[in-house]
PDB file of C-alpha atoms and ligand atoms in Angstrom:
ATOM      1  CA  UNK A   3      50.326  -3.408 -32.825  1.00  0.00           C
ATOM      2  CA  UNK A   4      51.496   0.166 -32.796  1.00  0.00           C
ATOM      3  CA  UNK A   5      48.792   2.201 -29.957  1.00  0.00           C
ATOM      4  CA  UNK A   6      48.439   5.351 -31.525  1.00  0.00           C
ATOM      5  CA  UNK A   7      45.505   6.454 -33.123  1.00  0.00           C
ATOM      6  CA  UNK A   8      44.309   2.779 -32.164  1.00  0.00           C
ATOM      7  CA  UNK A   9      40.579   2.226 -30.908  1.00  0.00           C
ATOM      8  CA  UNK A  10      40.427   0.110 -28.111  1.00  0.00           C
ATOM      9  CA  UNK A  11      37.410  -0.504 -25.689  1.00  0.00           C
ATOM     10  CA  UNK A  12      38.013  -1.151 -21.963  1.00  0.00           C
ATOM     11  CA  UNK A  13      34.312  -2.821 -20.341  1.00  0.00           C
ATOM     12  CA  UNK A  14      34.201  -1.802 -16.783  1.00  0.00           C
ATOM     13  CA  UNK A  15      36.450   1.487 -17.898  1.00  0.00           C
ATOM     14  CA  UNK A  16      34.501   3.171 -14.646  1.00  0.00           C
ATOM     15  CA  UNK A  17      36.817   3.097 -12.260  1.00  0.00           C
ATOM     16  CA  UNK A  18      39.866   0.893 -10.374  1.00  0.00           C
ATOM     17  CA  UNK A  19      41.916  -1.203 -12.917  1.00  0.00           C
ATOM     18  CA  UNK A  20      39.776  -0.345 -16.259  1.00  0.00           C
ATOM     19  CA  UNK A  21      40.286   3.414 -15.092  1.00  0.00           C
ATOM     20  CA  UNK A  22      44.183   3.020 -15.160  1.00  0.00           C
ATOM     21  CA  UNK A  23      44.338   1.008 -18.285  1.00  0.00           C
ATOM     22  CA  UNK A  24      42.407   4.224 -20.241  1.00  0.00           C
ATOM     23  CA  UNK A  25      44.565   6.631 -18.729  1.00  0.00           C
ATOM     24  CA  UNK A  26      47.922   4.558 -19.732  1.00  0.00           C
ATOM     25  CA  UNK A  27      46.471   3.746 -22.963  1.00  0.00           C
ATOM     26  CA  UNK A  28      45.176   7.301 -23.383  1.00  0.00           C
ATOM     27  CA  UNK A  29      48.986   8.524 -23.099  1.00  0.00           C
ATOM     28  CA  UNK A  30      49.988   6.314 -25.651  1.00  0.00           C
ATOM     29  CA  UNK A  31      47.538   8.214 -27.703  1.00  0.00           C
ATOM     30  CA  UNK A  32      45.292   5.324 -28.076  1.00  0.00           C
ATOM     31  CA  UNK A  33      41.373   6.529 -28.665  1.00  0.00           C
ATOM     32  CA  UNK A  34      39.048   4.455 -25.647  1.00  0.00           C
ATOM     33  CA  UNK A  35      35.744   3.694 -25.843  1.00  0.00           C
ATOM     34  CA  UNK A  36      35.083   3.178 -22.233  1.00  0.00           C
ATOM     35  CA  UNK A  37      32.166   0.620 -20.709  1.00  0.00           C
ATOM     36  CA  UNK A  38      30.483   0.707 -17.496  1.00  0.00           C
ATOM     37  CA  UNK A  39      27.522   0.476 -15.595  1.00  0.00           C
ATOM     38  CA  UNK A  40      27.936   3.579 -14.261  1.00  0.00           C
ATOM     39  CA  UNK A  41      27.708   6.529 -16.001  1.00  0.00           C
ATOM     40  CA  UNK A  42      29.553   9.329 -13.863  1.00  0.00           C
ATOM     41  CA  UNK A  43      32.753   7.020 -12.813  1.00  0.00           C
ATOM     42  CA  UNK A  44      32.557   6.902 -17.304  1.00  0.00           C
ATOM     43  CA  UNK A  45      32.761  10.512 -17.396  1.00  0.00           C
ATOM     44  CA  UNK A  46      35.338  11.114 -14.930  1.00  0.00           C
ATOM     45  CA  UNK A  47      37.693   8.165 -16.781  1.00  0.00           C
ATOM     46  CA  UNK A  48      36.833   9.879 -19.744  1.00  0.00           C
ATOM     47  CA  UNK A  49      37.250  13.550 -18.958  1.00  0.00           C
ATOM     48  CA  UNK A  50      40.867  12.426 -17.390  1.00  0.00           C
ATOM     49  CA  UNK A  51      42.019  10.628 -20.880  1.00  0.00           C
ATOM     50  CA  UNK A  52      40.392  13.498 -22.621  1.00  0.00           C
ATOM     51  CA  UNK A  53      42.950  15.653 -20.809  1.00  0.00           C
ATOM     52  CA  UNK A  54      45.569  14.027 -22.046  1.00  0.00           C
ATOM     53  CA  UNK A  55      44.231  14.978 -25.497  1.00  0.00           C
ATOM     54  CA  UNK A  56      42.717  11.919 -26.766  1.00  0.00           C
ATOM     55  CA  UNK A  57      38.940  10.637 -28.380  1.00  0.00           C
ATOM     56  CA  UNK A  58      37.337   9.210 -25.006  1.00  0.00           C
ATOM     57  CA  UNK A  59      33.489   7.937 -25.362  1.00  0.00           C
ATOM     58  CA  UNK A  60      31.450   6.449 -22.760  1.00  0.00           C
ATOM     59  CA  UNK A  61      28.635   3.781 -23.315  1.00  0.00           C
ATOM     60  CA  UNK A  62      26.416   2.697 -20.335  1.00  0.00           C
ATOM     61  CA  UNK A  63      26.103  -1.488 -20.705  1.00  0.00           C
ATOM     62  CA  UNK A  64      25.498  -4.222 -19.061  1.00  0.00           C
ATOM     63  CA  UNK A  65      28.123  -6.822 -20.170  1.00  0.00           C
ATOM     64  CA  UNK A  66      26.027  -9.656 -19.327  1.00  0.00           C
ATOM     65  CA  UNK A  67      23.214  -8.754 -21.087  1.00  0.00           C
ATOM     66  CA  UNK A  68      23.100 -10.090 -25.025  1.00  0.00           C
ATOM     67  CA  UNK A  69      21.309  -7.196 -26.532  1.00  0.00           C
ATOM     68  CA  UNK A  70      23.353  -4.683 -24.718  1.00  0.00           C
ATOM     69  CA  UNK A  71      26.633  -5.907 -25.574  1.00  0.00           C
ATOM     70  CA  UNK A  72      25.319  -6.072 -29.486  1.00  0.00           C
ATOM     71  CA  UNK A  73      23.751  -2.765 -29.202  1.00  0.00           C
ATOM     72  CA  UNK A  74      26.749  -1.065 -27.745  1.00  0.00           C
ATOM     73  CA  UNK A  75      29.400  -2.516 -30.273  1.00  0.00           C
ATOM     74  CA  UNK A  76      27.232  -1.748 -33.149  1.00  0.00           C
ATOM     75  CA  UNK A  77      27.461   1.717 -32.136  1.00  0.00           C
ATOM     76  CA  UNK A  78      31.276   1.934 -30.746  1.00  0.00           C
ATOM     77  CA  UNK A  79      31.937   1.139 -34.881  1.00  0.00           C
ATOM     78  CA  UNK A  80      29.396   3.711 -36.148  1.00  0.00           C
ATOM     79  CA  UNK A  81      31.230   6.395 -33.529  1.00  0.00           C
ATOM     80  CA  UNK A  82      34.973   5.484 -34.500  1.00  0.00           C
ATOM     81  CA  UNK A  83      34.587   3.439 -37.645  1.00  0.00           C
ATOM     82  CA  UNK A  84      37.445   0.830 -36.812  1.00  0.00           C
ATOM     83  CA  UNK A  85      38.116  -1.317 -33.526  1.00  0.00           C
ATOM     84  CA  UNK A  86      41.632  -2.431 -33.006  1.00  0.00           C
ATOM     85  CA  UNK A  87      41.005  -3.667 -29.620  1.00  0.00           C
ATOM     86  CA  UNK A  88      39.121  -5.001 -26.555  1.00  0.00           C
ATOM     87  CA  UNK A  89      40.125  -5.184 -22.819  1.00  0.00           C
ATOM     88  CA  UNK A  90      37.749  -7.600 -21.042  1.00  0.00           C
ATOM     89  CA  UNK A  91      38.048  -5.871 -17.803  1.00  0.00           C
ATOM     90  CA  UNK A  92      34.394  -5.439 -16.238  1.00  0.00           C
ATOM     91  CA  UNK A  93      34.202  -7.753 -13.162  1.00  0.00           C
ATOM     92  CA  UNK A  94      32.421  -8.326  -9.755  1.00  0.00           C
ATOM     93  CA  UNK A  95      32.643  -9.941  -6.386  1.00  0.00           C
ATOM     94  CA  UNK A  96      30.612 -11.892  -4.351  1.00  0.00           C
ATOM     95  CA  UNK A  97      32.840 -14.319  -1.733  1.00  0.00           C
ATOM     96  CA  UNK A  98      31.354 -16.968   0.145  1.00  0.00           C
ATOM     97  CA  UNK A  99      31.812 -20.280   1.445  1.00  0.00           C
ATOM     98  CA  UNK A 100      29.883 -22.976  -0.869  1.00  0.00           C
ATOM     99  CA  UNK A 101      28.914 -24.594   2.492  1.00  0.00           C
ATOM    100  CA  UNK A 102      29.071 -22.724   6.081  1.00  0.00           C
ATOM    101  CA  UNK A 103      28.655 -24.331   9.570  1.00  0.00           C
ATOM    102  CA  UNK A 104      28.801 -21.816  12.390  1.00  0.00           C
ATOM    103  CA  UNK A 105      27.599 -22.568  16.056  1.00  0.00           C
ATOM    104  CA  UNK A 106      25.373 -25.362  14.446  1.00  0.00           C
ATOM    105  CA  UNK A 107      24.071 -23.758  11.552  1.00  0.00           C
ATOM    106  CA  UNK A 108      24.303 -23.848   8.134  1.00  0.00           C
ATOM    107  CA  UNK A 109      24.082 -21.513   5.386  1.00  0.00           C
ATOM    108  CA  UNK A 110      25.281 -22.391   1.652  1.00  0.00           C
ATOM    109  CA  UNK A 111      25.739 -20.121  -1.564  1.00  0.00           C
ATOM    110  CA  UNK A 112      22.946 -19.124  -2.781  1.00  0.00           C
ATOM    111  CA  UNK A 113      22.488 -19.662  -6.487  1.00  0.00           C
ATOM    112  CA  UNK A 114      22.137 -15.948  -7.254  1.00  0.00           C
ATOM    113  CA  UNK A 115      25.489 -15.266  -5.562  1.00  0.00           C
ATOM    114  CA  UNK A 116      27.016 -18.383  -7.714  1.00  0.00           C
ATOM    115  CA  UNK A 117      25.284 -16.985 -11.286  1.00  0.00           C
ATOM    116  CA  UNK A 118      25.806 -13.104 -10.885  1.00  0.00           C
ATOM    117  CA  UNK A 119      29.176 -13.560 -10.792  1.00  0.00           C
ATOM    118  CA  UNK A 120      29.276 -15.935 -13.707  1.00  0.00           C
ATOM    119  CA  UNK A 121      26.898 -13.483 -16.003  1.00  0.00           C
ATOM    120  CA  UNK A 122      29.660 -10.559 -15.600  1.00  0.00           C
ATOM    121  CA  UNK A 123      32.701 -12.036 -15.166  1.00  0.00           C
ATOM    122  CA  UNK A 124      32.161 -15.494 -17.698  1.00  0.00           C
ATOM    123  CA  UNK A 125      29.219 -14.913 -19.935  1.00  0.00           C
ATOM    124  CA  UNK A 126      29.921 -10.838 -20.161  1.00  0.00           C
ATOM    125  CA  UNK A 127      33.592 -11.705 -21.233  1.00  0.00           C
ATOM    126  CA  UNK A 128      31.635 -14.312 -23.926  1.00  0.00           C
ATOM    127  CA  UNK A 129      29.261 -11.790 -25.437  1.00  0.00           C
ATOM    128  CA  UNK A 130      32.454  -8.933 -25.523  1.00  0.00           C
ATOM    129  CA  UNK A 131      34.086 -10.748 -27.228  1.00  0.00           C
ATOM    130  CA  UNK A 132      31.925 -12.821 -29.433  1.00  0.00           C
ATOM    131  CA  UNK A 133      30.637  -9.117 -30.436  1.00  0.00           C
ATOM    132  CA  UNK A 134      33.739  -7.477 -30.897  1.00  0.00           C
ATOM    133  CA  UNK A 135      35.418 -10.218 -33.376  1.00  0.00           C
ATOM    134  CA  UNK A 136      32.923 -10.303 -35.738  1.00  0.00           C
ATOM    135  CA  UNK A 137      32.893  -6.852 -35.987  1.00  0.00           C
ATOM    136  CA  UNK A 138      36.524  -6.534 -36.154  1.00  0.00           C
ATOM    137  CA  UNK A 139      35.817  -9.245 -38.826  1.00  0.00           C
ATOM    138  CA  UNK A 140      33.289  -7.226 -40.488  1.00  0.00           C
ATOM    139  CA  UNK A 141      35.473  -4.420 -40.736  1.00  0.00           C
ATOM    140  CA  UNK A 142      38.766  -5.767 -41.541  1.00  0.00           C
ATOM    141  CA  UNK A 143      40.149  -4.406 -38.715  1.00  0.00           C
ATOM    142  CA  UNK A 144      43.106  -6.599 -36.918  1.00  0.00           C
ATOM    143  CA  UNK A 145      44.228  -6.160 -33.433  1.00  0.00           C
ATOM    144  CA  UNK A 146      43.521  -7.609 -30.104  1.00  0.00           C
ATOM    145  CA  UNK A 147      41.785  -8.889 -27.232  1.00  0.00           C
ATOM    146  CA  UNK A 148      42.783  -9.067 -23.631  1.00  0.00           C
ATOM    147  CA  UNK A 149      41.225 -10.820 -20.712  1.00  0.00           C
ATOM    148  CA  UNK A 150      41.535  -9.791 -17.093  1.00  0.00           C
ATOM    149  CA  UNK A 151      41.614 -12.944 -15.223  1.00  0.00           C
ATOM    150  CA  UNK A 152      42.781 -13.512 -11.597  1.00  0.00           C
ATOM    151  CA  UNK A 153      45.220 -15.740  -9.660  1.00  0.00           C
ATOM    152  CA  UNK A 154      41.729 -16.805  -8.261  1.00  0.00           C
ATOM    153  CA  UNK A 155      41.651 -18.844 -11.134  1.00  0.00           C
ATOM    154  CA  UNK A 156      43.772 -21.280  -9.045  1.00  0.00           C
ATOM    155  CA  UNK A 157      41.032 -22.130  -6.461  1.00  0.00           C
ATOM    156  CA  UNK A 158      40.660 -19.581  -3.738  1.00  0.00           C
ATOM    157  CA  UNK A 159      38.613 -20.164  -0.974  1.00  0.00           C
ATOM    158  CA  UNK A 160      35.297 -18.484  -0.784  1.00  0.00           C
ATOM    159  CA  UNK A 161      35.241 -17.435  -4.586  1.00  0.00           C
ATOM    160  CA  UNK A 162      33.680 -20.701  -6.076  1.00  0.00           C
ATOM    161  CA  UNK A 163      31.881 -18.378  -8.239  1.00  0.00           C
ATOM    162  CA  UNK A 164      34.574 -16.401  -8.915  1.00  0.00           C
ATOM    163  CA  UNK A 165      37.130 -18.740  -9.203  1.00  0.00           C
ATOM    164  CA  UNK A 166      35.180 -20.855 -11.751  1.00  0.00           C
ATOM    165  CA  UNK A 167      34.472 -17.472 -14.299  1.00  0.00           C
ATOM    166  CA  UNK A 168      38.284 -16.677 -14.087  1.00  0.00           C
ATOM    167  CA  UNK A 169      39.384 -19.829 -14.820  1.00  0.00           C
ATOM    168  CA  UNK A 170      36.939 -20.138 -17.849  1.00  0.00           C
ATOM    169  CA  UNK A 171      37.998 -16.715 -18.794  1.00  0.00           C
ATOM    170  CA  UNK A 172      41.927 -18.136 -18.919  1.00  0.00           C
ATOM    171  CA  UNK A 173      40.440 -21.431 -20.834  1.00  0.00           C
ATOM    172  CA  UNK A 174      38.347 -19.316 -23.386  1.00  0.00           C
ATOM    173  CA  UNK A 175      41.536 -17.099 -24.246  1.00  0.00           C
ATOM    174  CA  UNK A 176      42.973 -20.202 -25.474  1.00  0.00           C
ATOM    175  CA  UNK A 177      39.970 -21.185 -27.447  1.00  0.00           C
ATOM    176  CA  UNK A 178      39.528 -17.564 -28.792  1.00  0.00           C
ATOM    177  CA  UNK A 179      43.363 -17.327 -29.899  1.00  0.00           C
ATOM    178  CA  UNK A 180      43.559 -20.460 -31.699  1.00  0.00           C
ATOM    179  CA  UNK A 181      40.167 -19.901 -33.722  1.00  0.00           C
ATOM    180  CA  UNK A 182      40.572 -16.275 -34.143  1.00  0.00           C
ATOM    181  CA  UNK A 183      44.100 -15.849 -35.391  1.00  0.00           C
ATOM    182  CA  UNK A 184      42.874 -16.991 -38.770  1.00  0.00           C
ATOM    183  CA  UNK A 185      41.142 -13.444 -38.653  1.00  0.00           C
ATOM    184  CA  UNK A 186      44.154 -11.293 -37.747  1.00  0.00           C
ATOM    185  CA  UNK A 187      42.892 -11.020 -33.612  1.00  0.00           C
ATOM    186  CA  UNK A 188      45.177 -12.197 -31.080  1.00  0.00           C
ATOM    187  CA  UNK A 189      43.700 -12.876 -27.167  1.00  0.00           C
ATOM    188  CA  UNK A 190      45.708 -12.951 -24.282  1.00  0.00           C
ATOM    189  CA  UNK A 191      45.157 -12.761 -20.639  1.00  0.00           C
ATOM    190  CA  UNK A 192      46.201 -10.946 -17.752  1.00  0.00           C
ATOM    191  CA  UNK A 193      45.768 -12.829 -14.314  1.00  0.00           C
ATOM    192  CA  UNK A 194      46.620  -9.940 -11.391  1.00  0.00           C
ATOM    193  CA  UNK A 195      47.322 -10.940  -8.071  1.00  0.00           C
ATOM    194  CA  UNK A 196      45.938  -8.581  -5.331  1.00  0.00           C
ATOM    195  CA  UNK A 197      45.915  -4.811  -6.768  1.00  0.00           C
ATOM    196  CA  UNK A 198      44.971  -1.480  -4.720  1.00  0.00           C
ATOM    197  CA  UNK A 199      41.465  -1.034  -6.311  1.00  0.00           C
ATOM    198  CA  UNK A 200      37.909  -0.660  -4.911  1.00  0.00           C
ATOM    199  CA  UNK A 201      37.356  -4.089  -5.259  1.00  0.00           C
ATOM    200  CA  UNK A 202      40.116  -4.888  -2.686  1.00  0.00           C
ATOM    201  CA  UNK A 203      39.221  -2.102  -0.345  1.00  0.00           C
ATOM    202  CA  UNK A 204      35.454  -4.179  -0.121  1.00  0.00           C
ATOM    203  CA  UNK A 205      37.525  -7.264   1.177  1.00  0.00           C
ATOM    204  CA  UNK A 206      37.508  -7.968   4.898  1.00  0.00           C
ATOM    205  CA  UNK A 207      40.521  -6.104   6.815  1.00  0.00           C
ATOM    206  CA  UNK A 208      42.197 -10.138   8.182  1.00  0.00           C
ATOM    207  CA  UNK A 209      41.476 -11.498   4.840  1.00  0.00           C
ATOM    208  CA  UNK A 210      43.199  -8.684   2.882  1.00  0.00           C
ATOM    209  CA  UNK A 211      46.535  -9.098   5.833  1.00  0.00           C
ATOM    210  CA  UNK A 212      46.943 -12.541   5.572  1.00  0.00           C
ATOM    211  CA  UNK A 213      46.853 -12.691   1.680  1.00  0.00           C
ATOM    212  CA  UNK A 214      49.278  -9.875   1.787  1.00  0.00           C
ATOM    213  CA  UNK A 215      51.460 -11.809   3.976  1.00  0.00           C
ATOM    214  CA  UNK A 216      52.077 -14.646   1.376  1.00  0.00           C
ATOM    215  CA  UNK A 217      53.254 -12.237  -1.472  1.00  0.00           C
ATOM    216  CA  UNK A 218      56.978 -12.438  -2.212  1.00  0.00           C
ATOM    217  CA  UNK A 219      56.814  -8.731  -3.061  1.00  0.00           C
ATOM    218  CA  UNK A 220      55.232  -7.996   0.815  1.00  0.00           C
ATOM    219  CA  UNK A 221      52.726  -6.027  -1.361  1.00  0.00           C
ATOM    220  CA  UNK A 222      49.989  -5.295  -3.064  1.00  0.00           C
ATOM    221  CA  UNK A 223      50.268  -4.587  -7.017  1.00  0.00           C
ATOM    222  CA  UNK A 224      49.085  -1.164  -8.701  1.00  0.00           C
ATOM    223  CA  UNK A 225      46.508  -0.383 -10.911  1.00  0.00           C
ATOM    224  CA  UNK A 226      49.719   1.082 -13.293  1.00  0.00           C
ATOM    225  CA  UNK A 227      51.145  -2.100 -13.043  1.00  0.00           C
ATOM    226  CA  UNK A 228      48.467  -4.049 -14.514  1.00  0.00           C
ATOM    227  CA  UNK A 229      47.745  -1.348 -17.256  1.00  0.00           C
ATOM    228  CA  UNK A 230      51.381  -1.454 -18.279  1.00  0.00           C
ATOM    229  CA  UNK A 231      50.958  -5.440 -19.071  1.00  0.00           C
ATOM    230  CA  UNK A 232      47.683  -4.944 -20.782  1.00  0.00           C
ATOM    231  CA  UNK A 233      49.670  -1.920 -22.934  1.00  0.00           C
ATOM    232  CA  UNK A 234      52.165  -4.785 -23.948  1.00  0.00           C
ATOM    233  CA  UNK A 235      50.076  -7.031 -24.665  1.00  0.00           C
ATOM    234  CA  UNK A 236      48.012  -5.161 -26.788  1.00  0.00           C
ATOM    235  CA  UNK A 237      51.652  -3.945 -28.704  1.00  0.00           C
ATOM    236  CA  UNK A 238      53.662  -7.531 -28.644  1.00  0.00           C
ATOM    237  CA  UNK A 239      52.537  -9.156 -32.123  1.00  0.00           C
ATOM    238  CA  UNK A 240      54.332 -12.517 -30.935  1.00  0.00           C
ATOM    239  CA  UNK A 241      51.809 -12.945 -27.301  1.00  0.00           C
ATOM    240  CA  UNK A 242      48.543 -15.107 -27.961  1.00  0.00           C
ATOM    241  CA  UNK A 243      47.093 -17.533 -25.805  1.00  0.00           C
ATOM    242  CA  UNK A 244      48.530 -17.343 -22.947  1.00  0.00           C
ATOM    243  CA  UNK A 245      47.919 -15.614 -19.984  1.00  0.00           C
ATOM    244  CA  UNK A 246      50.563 -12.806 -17.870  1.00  0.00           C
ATOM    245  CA  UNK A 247      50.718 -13.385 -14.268  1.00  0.00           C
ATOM    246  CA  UNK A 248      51.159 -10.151 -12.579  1.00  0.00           C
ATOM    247  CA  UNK A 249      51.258 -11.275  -8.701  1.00  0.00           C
ATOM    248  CA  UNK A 250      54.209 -10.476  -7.077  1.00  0.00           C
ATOM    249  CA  UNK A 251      54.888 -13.833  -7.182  1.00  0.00           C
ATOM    250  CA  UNK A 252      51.820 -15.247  -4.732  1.00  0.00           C
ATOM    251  CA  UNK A 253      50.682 -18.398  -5.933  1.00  0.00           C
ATOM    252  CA  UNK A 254      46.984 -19.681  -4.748  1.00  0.00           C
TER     253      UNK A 254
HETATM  254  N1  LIG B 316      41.602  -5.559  -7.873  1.00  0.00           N
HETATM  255  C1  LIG B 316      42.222  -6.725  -7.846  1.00  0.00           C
HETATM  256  O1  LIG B 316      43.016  -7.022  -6.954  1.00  0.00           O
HETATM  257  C2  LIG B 316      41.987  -7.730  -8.918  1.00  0.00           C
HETATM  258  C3  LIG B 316      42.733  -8.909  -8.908  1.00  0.00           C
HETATM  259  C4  LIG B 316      42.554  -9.836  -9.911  1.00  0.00           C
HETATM  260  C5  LIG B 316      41.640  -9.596 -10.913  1.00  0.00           C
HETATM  261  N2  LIG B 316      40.901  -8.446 -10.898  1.00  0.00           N
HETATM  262  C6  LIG B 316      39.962  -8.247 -11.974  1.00  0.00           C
HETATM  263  O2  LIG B 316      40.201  -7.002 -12.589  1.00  0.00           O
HETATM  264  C7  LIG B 316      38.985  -6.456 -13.090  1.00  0.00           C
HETATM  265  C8  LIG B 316      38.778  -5.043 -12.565  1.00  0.00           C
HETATM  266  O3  LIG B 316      38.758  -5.089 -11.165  1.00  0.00           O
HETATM  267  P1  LIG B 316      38.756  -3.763 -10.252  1.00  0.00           P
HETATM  268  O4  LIG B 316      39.482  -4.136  -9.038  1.00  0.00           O
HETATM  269  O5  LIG B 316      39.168  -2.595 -11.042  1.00  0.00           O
HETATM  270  O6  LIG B 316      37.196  -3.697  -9.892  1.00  0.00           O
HETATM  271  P2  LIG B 316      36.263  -2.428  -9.582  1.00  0.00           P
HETATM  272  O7  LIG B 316      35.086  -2.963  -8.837  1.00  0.00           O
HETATM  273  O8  LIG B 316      37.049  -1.320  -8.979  1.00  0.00           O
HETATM  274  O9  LIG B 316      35.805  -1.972 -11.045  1.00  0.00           O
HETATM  275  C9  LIG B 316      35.024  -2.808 -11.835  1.00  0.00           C
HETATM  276  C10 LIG B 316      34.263  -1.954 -12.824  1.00  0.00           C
HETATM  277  O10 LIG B 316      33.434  -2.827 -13.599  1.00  0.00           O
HETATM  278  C11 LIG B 316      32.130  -2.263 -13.708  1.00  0.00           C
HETATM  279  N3  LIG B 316      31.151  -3.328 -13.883  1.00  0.00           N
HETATM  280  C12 LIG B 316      30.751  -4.248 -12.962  1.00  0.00           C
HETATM  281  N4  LIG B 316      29.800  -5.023 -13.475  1.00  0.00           N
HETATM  282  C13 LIG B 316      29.586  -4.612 -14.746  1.00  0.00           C
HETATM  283  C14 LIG B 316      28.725  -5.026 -15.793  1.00  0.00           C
HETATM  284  N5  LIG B 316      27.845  -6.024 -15.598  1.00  0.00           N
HETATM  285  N6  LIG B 316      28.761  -4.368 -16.962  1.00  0.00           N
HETATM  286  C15 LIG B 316      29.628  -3.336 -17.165  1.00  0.00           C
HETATM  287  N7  LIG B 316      30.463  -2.898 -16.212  1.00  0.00           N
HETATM  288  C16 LIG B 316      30.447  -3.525 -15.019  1.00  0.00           C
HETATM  289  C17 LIG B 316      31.940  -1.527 -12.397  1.00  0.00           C
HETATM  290  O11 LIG B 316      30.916  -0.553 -12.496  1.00  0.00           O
HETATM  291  C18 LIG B 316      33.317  -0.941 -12.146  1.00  0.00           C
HETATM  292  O12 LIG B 316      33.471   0.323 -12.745  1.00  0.00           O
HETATM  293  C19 LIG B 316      37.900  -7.455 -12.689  1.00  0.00           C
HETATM  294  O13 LIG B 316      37.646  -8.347 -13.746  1.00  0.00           O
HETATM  295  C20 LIG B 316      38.523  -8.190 -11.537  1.00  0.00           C
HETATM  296  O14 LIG B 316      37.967  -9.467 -11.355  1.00  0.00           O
HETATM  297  C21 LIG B 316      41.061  -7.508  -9.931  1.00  0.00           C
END
């Protein structure tokens, strides 16, 4: 798919690694409709792609919530009138051990901890999608899809939750590629290793060194780096289906 003039919306386009993809998309004059939770890290994305002379809006959404999702897409076509594109990017956090025994006691997941992070990184990457084909559908409108998944998705300790909504995510591009080629759409996935974002920063210090310490590359990946494979594989006609490690080379 050629970028420019394209109209491609980034969920969780706030800040960190949705923040970088709409400023590298933004230079390939690509026109972002950016979605967050919150609405001043929107503005600042957008106000820095709208620098660089593009069509940046912002739309405050919950990903995980149905009506939401359907309510913001509906208007993201009224706004620009096509969608070319979707970046599946909005994600959370919240490690744990399933089961934890320390000086005789024990503490478990809590189910809340387990389903948050299913509803926004599983189920919100569902309803995006879901909403976003069949109005791409609707439209006419061919073009892509793109997943941010995790090396996680491998079985990291302490992420049950997490590890469980990435892998899904890397299982449902498959699914979504093979039923929605018919339509013109091609998915793909991205699964980053460990990036310099926000989310990273939240991890604990010994965690973050020791993870570090098991990359070939002796370091952590950049926000850039990740946009730049997310810009390919929105342009590469011939990438469906699968999913683009970007991980220095760690494996899980
Ligand atoms: N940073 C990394 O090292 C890394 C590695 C692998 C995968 N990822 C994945 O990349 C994606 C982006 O990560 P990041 O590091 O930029 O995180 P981040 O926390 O810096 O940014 C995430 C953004 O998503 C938004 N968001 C969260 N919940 C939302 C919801 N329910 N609805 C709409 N927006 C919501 C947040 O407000 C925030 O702006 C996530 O899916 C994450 O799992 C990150």
């Amino acid at each position: 798919m050629q970028l420019e003039d394209k109209v491609i919306i980034i969920t969780g386009g706030g800040q960190g690694l949705g923040r970088a993809m709409a400023e590298y998309l933004a230079e390939k004059r690509v026109r972002l409709a950016l979605v967050d939770l919150n609405q001043e890290k929107l503005d600042e994305t957008a106000a820095a792609c709208r620098a660089l002379g593009v069509q940046a809006r912002t739309y405050l959404c919950n990903v995980a919530s149905e009506e939401q999702v359907i309510q913001t897409v509906t208007q993201i076509a009224e706004d620009f009138g096509s969608i070319n594109g979707l970046v599946n990017n909005a994600g959370i956090l919240r490690d744990g051990l399933t089961i934890k025994v320390k000086d005789g006691e024990m503490s478990k997941m809590s189910l809340a901890q387990w389903q948050s992070v299913i509803d926004v990184n599983l189920t919100g990457v569902f309803l995006c999608t879901r909403e976003v084909a069949a109005k791409m559908i609707e439209l006419q409108n061919e073009g892509a899809i793109i997943n941010i998944s995790s090396v996680s998705r491998a079985g990291n300790v302490g992420q049950a939750n997490y590890s469980a909504a990435k892998a899904g995510v890397a299982a449902d591009t498959v699914v979504w590629a093979r039923e929605l080629a018919r339509y013109g759409i091609r998915v793909a996935g991205v699964a980053p290793g460990l990036i310099e974002t926000d989310m990273v920063a939240s991890m604990k210090p010994e965690a973050l060194e020791r993870m570090t310490a098991v990359i070939p590359l002796k370091r952590l990946g950049k926000p850039r780096e990740i946009a730049h494979s997310v810009a390919f594989l929105l342009e590469n006609d011939y990438f469906t289906g699968r999913i683009l490690e970007l991980d220095g080379g760690v494996r899980m």
